[in-house]
PDB file of C-alpha atoms and ligand atoms in Angstrom:
ATOM      1  CA  MET A  49      98.150  28.828 -89.426  1.00  0.00           C
ATOM      2  CA  LEU A  50      98.404  30.227 -92.932  1.00  0.00           C
ATOM      3  CA  GLU A  51      95.468  31.219 -95.081  1.00  0.00           C
ATOM      4  CA  HIS A  52      96.684  29.146 -98.036  1.00  0.00           C
ATOM      5  CA  LEU A  53      96.401  25.993 -95.879  1.00  0.00           C
ATOM      6  CA  LEU A  54      92.640  26.456 -95.686  1.00  0.00           C
ATOM      7  CA  ARG A  55      90.677  24.318 -98.123  1.00  0.00           C
ATOM      8  CA  LEU A  56      87.571  26.351 -98.878  1.00  0.00           C
ATOM      9  CA  HIS A  57      84.993  25.946-101.593  1.00  0.00           C
ATOM     10  CA  ASP A  58      84.337  28.941-103.831  1.00  0.00           C
ATOM     11  CA  ALA A  59      81.217  30.029-101.943  1.00  0.00           C
ATOM     12  CA  ALA A  60      83.207  30.395 -98.703  1.00  0.00           C
ATOM     13  CA  ARG A  61      86.346  31.767-100.378  1.00  0.00           C
ATOM     14  CA  GLN A  62      84.276  34.573-101.955  1.00  0.00           C
ATOM     15  CA  GLU A  63      82.979  35.595 -98.523  1.00  0.00           C
ATOM     16  CA  LEU A  64      86.448  35.681 -96.916  1.00  0.00           C
ATOM     17  CA  ALA A  65      87.634  39.300 -96.983  1.00  0.00           C
ATOM     18  CA  VAL A  66      90.327  39.155 -94.272  1.00  0.00           C
ATOM     19  CA  PHE A  67      92.188  36.281 -92.568  1.00  0.00           C
ATOM     20  CA  GLN A  68      94.423  36.891 -89.550  1.00  0.00           C
ATOM     21  CA  PHE A  69      96.224  34.337 -87.400  1.00  0.00           C
ATOM     22  CA  ALA A  70      98.074  34.987 -84.137  1.00  0.00           C
ATOM     23  CA  GLU A  71      99.965  32.608 -81.859  1.00  0.00           C
ATOM     24  CA  GLU A  72      98.380  34.140 -78.717  1.00  0.00           C
ATOM     25  CA  VAL A  73      95.947  36.990 -78.061  1.00  0.00           C
ATOM     26  CA  ASP A  74      93.878  38.216 -75.125  1.00  0.00           C
ATOM     27  CA  SER A  75      90.575  37.232 -76.757  1.00  0.00           C
ATOM     28  CA  THR A  76      89.910  36.918 -80.483  1.00  0.00           C
ATOM     29  CA  GLN A  77      86.711  38.932 -79.804  1.00  0.00           C
ATOM     30  CA  ASP A  78      88.711  41.890 -78.496  1.00  0.00           C
ATOM     31  CA  TRP A  79      91.501  41.519 -81.053  1.00  0.00           C
ATOM     32  CA  ALA A  80      88.968  41.517 -83.911  1.00  0.00           C
ATOM     33  CA  GLN A  81      87.267  44.634 -82.580  1.00  0.00           C
ATOM     34  CA  ARG A  82      90.507  46.587 -82.630  1.00  0.00           C
ATOM     35  CA  HIS A  83      90.259  46.463 -86.454  1.00  0.00           C
ATOM     36  CA  PRO A  84      87.656  47.984 -88.792  1.00  0.00           C
ATOM     37  CA  ALA A  85      85.005  45.598 -90.088  1.00  0.00           C
ATOM     38  CA  PRO A  86      85.318  44.860 -93.821  1.00  0.00           C
ATOM     39  CA  ALA A  87      82.915  46.739 -96.100  1.00  0.00           C
ATOM     40  CA  ARG A  88      81.778  43.412 -97.586  1.00  0.00           C
ATOM     41  CA  GLY A  89      82.351  39.781 -96.687  1.00  0.00           C
ATOM     42  CA  ALA A  90      83.789  38.504 -93.428  1.00  0.00           C
ATOM     43  CA  ALA A  91      87.002  39.035 -91.487  1.00  0.00           C
ATOM     44  CA  VAL A  92      88.236  35.896 -89.731  1.00  0.00           C
ATOM     45  CA  TYR A  93      90.547  36.092 -86.702  1.00  0.00           C
ATOM     46  CA  VAL A  94      92.096  32.854 -85.414  1.00  0.00           C
ATOM     47  CA  ALA A  95      94.412  32.348 -82.449  1.00  0.00           C
ATOM     48  CA  ASN A  96      96.333  29.317 -81.259  1.00  0.00           C
ATOM     49  CA  ALA A  97      95.815  30.408 -77.624  1.00  0.00           C
ATOM     50  CA  GLN A  98      93.935  33.090 -75.661  1.00  0.00           C
ATOM     51  CA  HIS A  99      94.879  34.400 -72.212  1.00  0.00           C
ATOM     52  CA  ALA A 100      91.590  36.252 -71.640  1.00  0.00           C
ATOM     53  CA  GLY A 101      89.093  34.149 -73.601  1.00  0.00           C
ATOM     54  CA  ARG A 102      85.483  35.112 -72.895  1.00  0.00           C
ATOM     55  CA  GLY A 103      82.362  32.980 -72.740  1.00  0.00           C
ATOM     56  CA  ARG A 104      78.733  34.001 -72.425  1.00  0.00           C
ATOM     57  CA  ARG A 105      77.445  35.606 -69.216  1.00  0.00           C
ATOM     58  CA  GLY A 106      80.889  37.017 -68.401  1.00  0.00           C
ATOM     59  CA  ARG A 107      82.466  33.603 -67.905  1.00  0.00           C
ATOM     60  CA  ALA A 108      86.096  32.877 -68.763  1.00  0.00           C
ATOM     61  CA  TRP A 109      86.767  30.597 -71.734  1.00  0.00           C
ATOM     62  CA  ILE A 110      89.725  28.324 -70.986  1.00  0.00           C
ATOM     63  CA  SER A 111      91.947  28.485 -74.089  1.00  0.00           C
ATOM     64  CA  PRO A 112      95.133  26.356 -73.891  1.00  0.00           C
ATOM     65  CA  ALA A 113      97.526  26.521 -76.855  1.00  0.00           C
ATOM     66  CA  GLY A 114      96.676  24.278 -79.791  1.00  0.00           C
ATOM     67  CA  ALA A 115      93.928  22.445 -77.896  1.00  0.00           C
ATOM     68  CA  ALA A 116      90.896  23.999 -79.548  1.00  0.00           C
ATOM     69  CA  LEU A 117      89.793  26.350 -82.270  1.00  0.00           C
ATOM     70  CA  TYR A 118      89.461  29.971 -81.108  1.00  0.00           C
ATOM     71  CA  VAL A 119      87.855  32.026 -83.866  1.00  0.00           C
ATOM     72  CA  THR A 120      86.062  35.334 -84.304  1.00  0.00           C
ATOM     73  CA  VAL A 121      84.265  36.249 -87.524  1.00  0.00           C
ATOM     74  CA  VAL A 122      83.347  39.900 -88.075  1.00  0.00           C
ATOM     75  CA  ARG A 123      80.693  40.796 -90.611  1.00  0.00           C
ATOM     76  CA  ARG A 124      78.389  43.709 -91.374  1.00  0.00           C
ATOM     77  CA  PHE A 125      74.672  42.936 -91.588  1.00  0.00           C
ATOM     78  CA  ALA A 126      72.124  44.968 -93.507  1.00  0.00           C
ATOM     79  CA  ARG A 127      69.327  43.633 -91.270  1.00  0.00           C
ATOM     80  CA  PRO A 128      68.235  45.811 -88.358  1.00  0.00           C
ATOM     81  CA  PRO A 129      69.414  44.633 -84.901  1.00  0.00           C
ATOM     82  CA  ALA A 130      65.886  43.508 -83.981  1.00  0.00           C
ATOM     83  CA  GLN A 131      66.133  40.824 -86.702  1.00  0.00           C
ATOM     84  CA  LEU A 132      69.512  39.477 -85.613  1.00  0.00           C
ATOM     85  CA  GLY A 133      68.182  37.534 -82.595  1.00  0.00           C
ATOM     86  CA  PRO A 134      68.343  34.142 -84.336  1.00  0.00           C
ATOM     87  CA  LEU A 135      71.815  34.801 -85.808  1.00  0.00           C
ATOM     88  CA  SER A 136      73.541  32.766 -83.102  1.00  0.00           C
ATOM     89  CA  LEU A 137      71.167  29.850 -83.823  1.00  0.00           C
ATOM     90  CA  ALA A 138      72.050  29.985 -87.522  1.00  0.00           C
ATOM     91  CA  VAL A 139      75.742  30.011 -86.554  1.00  0.00           C
ATOM     92  CA  GLY A 140      75.179  26.916 -84.402  1.00  0.00           C
ATOM     93  CA  VAL A 141      73.507  25.138 -87.324  1.00  0.00           C
ATOM     94  CA  ALA A 142      76.384  26.018 -89.674  1.00  0.00           C
ATOM     95  CA  LEU A 143      79.044  24.843 -87.203  1.00  0.00           C
ATOM     96  CA  ALA A 144      77.161  21.600 -86.537  1.00  0.00           C
ATOM     97  CA  ARG A 145      76.901  20.962 -90.288  1.00  0.00           C
ATOM     98  CA  GLY A 146      80.643  21.579 -90.670  1.00  0.00           C
ATOM     99  CA  LEU A 147      81.418  19.191 -87.808  1.00  0.00           C
ATOM    100  CA  GLN A 148      79.285  16.492 -89.390  1.00  0.00           C
ATOM    101  CA  GLU A 149      81.286  16.945 -92.591  1.00  0.00           C
ATOM    102  CA  ILE A 150      84.452  15.858 -90.768  1.00  0.00           C
ATOM    103  CA  GLY A 151      82.760  12.816 -89.263  1.00  0.00           C
ATOM    104  CA  LEU A 152      81.214  13.972 -85.987  1.00  0.00           C
ATOM    105  CA  ARG A 153      77.828  12.324 -86.469  1.00  0.00           C
ATOM    106  CA  SER A 154      76.375  12.915 -83.003  1.00  0.00           C
ATOM    107  CA  VAL A 155      76.794  16.686 -82.669  1.00  0.00           C
ATOM    108  CA  GLY A 156      73.780  18.745 -81.618  1.00  0.00           C
ATOM    109  CA  VAL A 157      72.998  22.311 -80.609  1.00  0.00           C
ATOM    110  CA  LYS A 158      71.631  23.214 -77.186  1.00  0.00           C
ATOM    111  CA  TRP A 159      69.680  26.454 -77.322  1.00  0.00           C
ATOM    112  CA  PRO A 160      70.784  29.128 -77.602  1.00  0.00           C
ATOM    113  CA  ASN A 161      74.286  28.289 -78.785  1.00  0.00           C
ATOM    114  CA  ASP A 162      76.193  25.435 -77.222  1.00  0.00           C
ATOM    115  CA  LEU A 163      77.579  22.601 -79.303  1.00  0.00           C
ATOM    116  CA  TRP A 164      77.093  19.336 -77.469  1.00  0.00           C
ATOM    117  CA  VAL A 165      77.916  15.675 -77.971  1.00  0.00           C
ATOM    118  CA  CYS A 166      76.178  13.090 -75.775  1.00  0.00           C
ATOM    119  CA  GLY A 167      75.457  15.497 -72.898  1.00  0.00           C
ATOM    120  CA  LYS A 168      78.915  17.103 -72.921  1.00  0.00           C
ATOM    121  CA  LYS A 169      79.907  20.523 -74.190  1.00  0.00           C
ATOM    122  CA  LEU A 170      82.134  20.493 -77.276  1.00  0.00           C
ATOM    123  CA  GLY A 171      82.031  24.181 -78.063  1.00  0.00           C
ATOM    124  CA  GLY A 172      80.314  27.495 -77.558  1.00  0.00           C
ATOM    125  CA  ILE A 173      79.287  30.571 -79.522  1.00  0.00           C
ATOM    126  CA  LEU A 174      79.377  34.195 -78.413  1.00  0.00           C
ATOM    127  CA  VAL A 175      77.687  36.755 -80.675  1.00  0.00           C
ATOM    128  CA  GLU A 176      78.231  40.427 -79.875  1.00  0.00           C
ATOM    129  CA  LEU A 177      76.396  43.062 -81.934  1.00  0.00           C
ATOM    130  CA  ARG A 178      77.882  46.521 -82.422  1.00  0.00           C
ATOM    131  CA  PRO A 179      75.980  49.390 -84.068  1.00  0.00           C
ATOM    132  CA  ARG A 180      78.229  50.925 -86.771  1.00  0.00           C
ATOM    133  CA  ASP A 181      77.528  53.549 -89.437  1.00  0.00           C
ATOM    134  CA  GLY A 182      73.756  53.066 -89.281  1.00  0.00           C
ATOM    135  CA  GLY A 183      74.039  49.257 -89.606  1.00  0.00           C
ATOM    136  CA  VAL A 184      75.197  46.431 -87.385  1.00  0.00           C
ATOM    137  CA  VAL A 185      78.529  44.663 -87.157  1.00  0.00           C
ATOM    138  CA  ALA A 186      78.282  41.161 -85.717  1.00  0.00           C
ATOM    139  CA  VAL A 187      81.326  39.882 -83.832  1.00  0.00           C
ATOM    140  CA  ILE A 188      80.808  36.138 -83.872  1.00  0.00           C
ATOM    141  CA  GLY A 189      83.154  34.139 -81.657  1.00  0.00           C
ATOM    142  CA  PHE A 190      83.297  30.400 -81.342  1.00  0.00           C
ATOM    143  CA  GLY A 191      85.464  27.874 -79.611  1.00  0.00           C
ATOM    144  CA  ILE A 192      85.519  24.183 -80.549  1.00  0.00           C
ATOM    145  CA  ASN A 193      87.477  21.738 -78.380  1.00  0.00           C
ATOM    146  CA  ARG A 194      89.825  19.600 -80.487  1.00  0.00           C
ATOM    147  CA  ALA A 195      92.388  17.946 -78.215  1.00  0.00           C
ATOM    148  CA  MET A 196      92.083  19.437 -74.737  1.00  0.00           C
ATOM    149  CA  PRO A 197      94.463  18.513 -71.886  1.00  0.00           C
ATOM    150  CA  ASP A 198      92.982  16.012 -69.405  1.00  0.00           C
ATOM    151  CA  ASP A 199      93.301  18.530 -66.558  1.00  0.00           C
ATOM    152  CA  ALA A 200      91.505  21.443 -68.287  1.00  0.00           C
ATOM    153  CA  GLN A 201      89.822  23.509 -65.563  1.00  0.00           C
ATOM    154  CA  ILE A 202      86.323  23.544 -67.036  1.00  0.00           C
ATOM    155  CA  ASP A 203      83.416  23.603 -64.572  1.00  0.00           C
ATOM    156  CA  GLN A 204      80.987  21.467 -66.578  1.00  0.00           C
ATOM    157  CA  ALA A 205      80.932  18.178 -68.471  1.00  0.00           C
ATOM    158  CA  TRP A 206      82.990  18.649 -71.631  1.00  0.00           C
ATOM    159  CA  THR A 207      84.402  16.698 -74.521  1.00  0.00           C
ATOM    160  CA  ASP A 208      86.582  17.283 -77.557  1.00  0.00           C
ATOM    161  CA  LEU A 209      86.923  15.902 -81.068  1.00  0.00           C
ATOM    162  CA  VAL A 210      89.711  13.454 -80.204  1.00  0.00           C
ATOM    163  CA  ARG A 211      87.658  12.022 -77.322  1.00  0.00           C
ATOM    164  CA  GLU A 212      84.776  11.603 -79.787  1.00  0.00           C
ATOM    165  CA  GLY A 213      87.014   9.696 -82.216  1.00  0.00           C
ATOM    166  CA  VAL A 214      87.503  12.519 -84.745  1.00  0.00           C
ATOM    167  CA  PHE A 215      91.196  13.111 -85.423  1.00  0.00           C
ATOM    168  CA  CYS A 216      91.923  16.137 -87.581  1.00  0.00           C
ATOM    169  CA  ASP A 217      94.344  19.031 -87.620  1.00  0.00           C
ATOM    170  CA  ALA A 218      93.298  22.607 -86.899  1.00  0.00           C
ATOM    171  CA  GLU A 219      93.364  23.594 -90.590  1.00  0.00           C
ATOM    172  CA  THR A 220      90.978  20.781 -91.541  1.00  0.00           C
ATOM    173  CA  LEU A 221      88.610  21.668 -88.708  1.00  0.00           C
ATOM    174  CA  LEU A 222      88.677  25.389 -89.490  1.00  0.00           C
ATOM    175  CA  SER A 223      88.172  24.778 -93.224  1.00  0.00           C
ATOM    176  CA  ALA A 224      85.174  22.528 -92.541  1.00  0.00           C
ATOM    177  CA  VAL A 225      83.389  24.999 -90.303  1.00  0.00           C
ATOM    178  CA  LEU A 226      84.185  28.117 -92.365  1.00  0.00           C
ATOM    179  CA  ASP A 227      83.011  26.336 -95.503  1.00  0.00           C
ATOM    180  CA  ASP A 228      79.535  26.182 -93.969  1.00  0.00           C
ATOM    181  CA  LEU A 229      79.601  29.291 -91.841  1.00  0.00           C
ATOM    182  CA  LEU A 230      80.727  32.003 -94.277  1.00  0.00           C
ATOM    183  CA  PRO A 231      78.049  31.313 -96.922  1.00  0.00           C
ATOM    184  CA  ALA A 232      75.503  30.776 -94.118  1.00  0.00           C
ATOM    185  CA  LEU A 233      76.091  34.322 -92.835  1.00  0.00           C
ATOM    186  CA  ALA A 234      75.380  35.708 -96.306  1.00  0.00           C
ATOM    187  CA  VAL A 235      72.193  33.625 -96.527  1.00  0.00           C
ATOM    188  CA  PHE A 236      71.094  34.853 -93.094  1.00  0.00           C
ATOM    189  CA  ASP A 237      71.638  38.475 -94.080  1.00  0.00           C
ATOM    190  CA  LEU A 238      69.459  38.038 -97.181  1.00  0.00           C
ATOM    191  CA  GLU A 239      66.765  35.662 -95.945  1.00  0.00           C
ATOM    192  CA  GLY A 240      66.870  35.552 -92.146  1.00  0.00           C
ATOM    193  CA  PHE A 241      66.450  32.378 -90.093  1.00  0.00           C
ATOM    194  CA  ALA A 242      63.853  30.630 -92.291  1.00  0.00           C
ATOM    195  CA  PRO A 243      66.413  28.702 -94.425  1.00  0.00           C
ATOM    196  CA  PHE A 244      67.968  27.318 -91.202  1.00  0.00           C
ATOM    197  CA  GLU A 245      64.781  26.174 -89.472  1.00  0.00           C
ATOM    198  CA  ALA A 246      64.744  22.609 -90.812  1.00  0.00           C
ATOM    199  CA  ASP A 247      68.372  22.015 -89.843  1.00  0.00           C
ATOM    200  CA  TRP A 248      67.806  23.657 -86.468  1.00  0.00           C
ATOM    201  CA  GLN A 249      65.131  21.050 -85.787  1.00  0.00           C
ATOM    202  CA  ARG A 250      67.531  18.309 -86.879  1.00  0.00           C
ATOM    203  CA  PHE A 251      70.231  19.492 -84.428  1.00  0.00           C
ATOM    204  CA  ASP A 252      67.993  20.815 -81.618  1.00  0.00           C
ATOM    205  CA  LEU A 253      68.862  18.831 -78.470  1.00  0.00           C
ATOM    206  CA  LEU A 254      66.076  20.349 -76.368  1.00  0.00           C
ATOM    207  CA  LEU A 255      63.101  19.797 -78.675  1.00  0.00           C
ATOM    208  CA  GLY A 256      60.425  17.750 -76.894  1.00  0.00           C
ATOM    209  CA  HIS A 257      62.415  17.616 -73.647  1.00  0.00           C
ATOM    210  CA  THR A 258      61.208  18.699 -70.235  1.00  0.00           C
ATOM    211  CA  VAL A 259      63.411  21.533 -69.018  1.00  0.00           C
ATOM    212  CA  ARG A 260      63.922  23.642 -65.936  1.00  0.00           C
ATOM    213  CA  ILE A 261      63.906  27.347 -66.800  1.00  0.00           C
ATOM    214  CA  VAL A 262      65.524  29.708 -64.316  1.00  0.00           C
ATOM    215  CA  LEU A 263      64.146  33.225 -64.725  1.00  0.00           C
ATOM    216  CA  ASP A 264      64.945  35.981 -62.205  1.00  0.00           C
ATOM    217  CA  GLY A 265      65.939  33.336 -59.647  1.00  0.00           C
ATOM    218  CA  ALA A 266      62.631  31.433 -59.955  1.00  0.00           C
ATOM    219  CA  GLU A 267      62.407  27.949 -61.492  1.00  0.00           C
ATOM    220  CA  GLN A 268      59.709  26.776 -63.871  1.00  0.00           C
ATOM    221  CA  MET A 269      59.337  23.404 -65.577  1.00  0.00           C
ATOM    222  CA  GLY A 270      58.083  23.072 -69.123  1.00  0.00           C
ATOM    223  CA  GLU A 271      58.326  21.189 -72.394  1.00  0.00           C
ATOM    224  CA  VAL A 272      60.354  22.633 -75.263  1.00  0.00           C
ATOM    225  CA  MET A 273      58.233  23.164 -78.387  1.00  0.00           C
ATOM    226  CA  GLY A 274      61.021  24.536 -80.607  1.00  0.00           C
ATOM    227  CA  VAL A 275      62.194  28.064 -81.365  1.00  0.00           C
ATOM    228  CA  SER A 276      60.299  31.162 -82.452  1.00  0.00           C
ATOM    229  CA  SER A 277      61.099  33.131 -85.608  1.00  0.00           C
ATOM    230  CA  ASP A 278      63.028  35.662 -83.480  1.00  0.00           C
ATOM    231  CA  GLY A 279      65.225  32.934 -81.971  1.00  0.00           C
ATOM    232  CA  GLY A 280      63.423  32.591 -78.634  1.00  0.00           C
ATOM    233  CA  LEU A 281      62.834  29.221 -76.932  1.00  0.00           C
ATOM    234  CA  ARG A 282      59.174  28.134 -77.034  1.00  0.00           C
ATOM    235  CA  VAL A 283      58.276  26.357 -73.809  1.00  0.00           C
ATOM    236  CA  ARG A 284      54.894  24.931 -72.829  1.00  0.00           C
ATOM    237  CA  HIS A 285      54.407  25.558 -69.103  1.00  0.00           C
ATOM    238  CA  ALA A 286      51.414  24.507 -67.025  1.00  0.00           C
ATOM    239  CA  GLN A 287      50.148  28.105 -67.415  1.00  0.00           C
ATOM    240  CA  GLY A 288      50.541  28.066 -71.221  1.00  0.00           C
ATOM    241  CA  GLU A 289      53.253  28.624 -73.817  1.00  0.00           C
ATOM    242  CA  ARG A 290      55.933  31.249 -73.268  1.00  0.00           C
ATOM    243  CA  ILE A 291      58.826  32.404 -75.387  1.00  0.00           C
ATOM    244  CA  HIS A 292      62.096  32.848 -73.502  1.00  0.00           C
ATOM    245  CA  HIS A 293      65.008  34.834 -74.875  1.00  0.00           C
ATOM    246  CA  SER A 294      68.687  34.104 -74.389  1.00  0.00           C
ATOM    247  CA  GLY A 295      70.347  36.309 -71.819  1.00  0.00           C
ATOM    248  CA  GLU A 296      67.146  36.284 -69.722  1.00  0.00           C
ATOM    249  CA  VAL A 297      67.025  32.639 -68.723  1.00  0.00           C
ATOM    250  CA  SER A 298      69.174  29.616 -68.115  1.00  0.00           C
ATOM    251  CA  VAL A 299      67.904  26.230 -69.248  1.00  0.00           C
ATOM    252  CA  ARG A 300      68.647  22.774 -67.824  1.00  0.00           C
ATOM    253  CA  VAL A 301      67.285  19.504 -69.082  1.00  0.00           C
ATOM    254  CA  ALA A 302      65.227  18.009 -66.233  1.00  0.00           C
ATOM    255  CA  ALA A 303      66.492  14.626 -65.075  1.00  0.00           C
TER     256      ALA A 303
HETATM  257  C1  BTN Y 107      80.147  30.136 -74.423  1.00  0.00           C
HETATM  258  O1  BTN Y 107      79.740  28.983 -74.607  1.00  0.00           O
HETATM  259  O2  BTN Y 107      80.103  30.667 -73.306  1.00  0.00           O
HETATM  260  C2  BTN Y 107      80.719  30.907 -75.588  1.00  0.00           C
HETATM  261  C3  BTN Y 107      82.191  30.662 -75.732  1.00  0.00           C
HETATM  262  C4  BTN Y 107      82.846  31.445 -76.853  1.00  0.00           C
HETATM  263  C5  BTN Y 107      84.344  31.244 -76.871  1.00  0.00           C
HETATM  264  C6  BTN Y 107      84.985  31.804 -78.088  1.00  0.00           C
HETATM  265  S1  BTN Y 107      86.671  31.292 -78.292  1.00  0.00           S
HETATM  266  C7  BTN Y 107      86.887  32.462 -79.562  1.00  0.00           C
HETATM  267  C8  BTN Y 107      86.155  33.719 -79.139  1.00  0.00           C
HETATM  268  N1  BTN Y 107      87.017  34.533 -78.302  1.00  0.00           N
HETATM  269  C9  BTN Y 107      86.563  34.622 -77.062  1.00  0.00           C
HETATM  270  O3  BTN Y 107      87.122  35.244 -76.141  1.00  0.00           O
HETATM  271  N2  BTN Y 107      85.415  33.950 -76.930  1.00  0.00           N
HETATM  272  C10 BTN Y 107      85.028  33.326 -78.176  1.00  0.00           C
END
């Protein structure tokens, strides 16, 4: 994929400092981190296939050639690490907006950062923060299924754009999501999560639902009240409201 094939508006183009494409890498996350982060703007690393793709919680991310978008965006943030908690939520909002632009009406975000369509996973986001030179470099990976093989070995319900009736090439898909994402990262760095809250509520698939929270092996039921300003999940339990943070809990919608 060549950079000149991307169709980006000026706001995204101005944020794009580096664009790299490779036919196959281990993981775009690891490939990206073998290079210095740009002083300003974002570096975008795209691969057609990954042989060691990584998901959250140490899971493998199945990455067959040409079947999905495998992307890592590297960007420095002036905000202290403690304020970057909701970054992955803002990324989810930006990707969902981009997907709507190419006709995927029914996309939603499942906290903290899964892209879902009608109860099936379409994509996932993996944000890794690295302290660098007194600031923070965010290594933001995402995978979006486009035209996966029928026999993909994925251990949960999944879908892709073709199965959802959206037919587009990889360049169109990448352009659509970067057009939203690159300016969104700049907005987040300046203003935090507040400008994304309304859209988060629009895409939030858990809001108002009864969920099962698994925390340290114990299960608790509760109703999702939304997200906190630091990106936590607000859940009303019988004992009162609690804020859960990603990495600490897993969340399932109760049947
Ligand atoms: C998840 O839902 O578990 C997050 C999945 C993130 C996958 C993407 S694909 C591009 C980038 N490179 C990786 O190895 N992982 C992320």
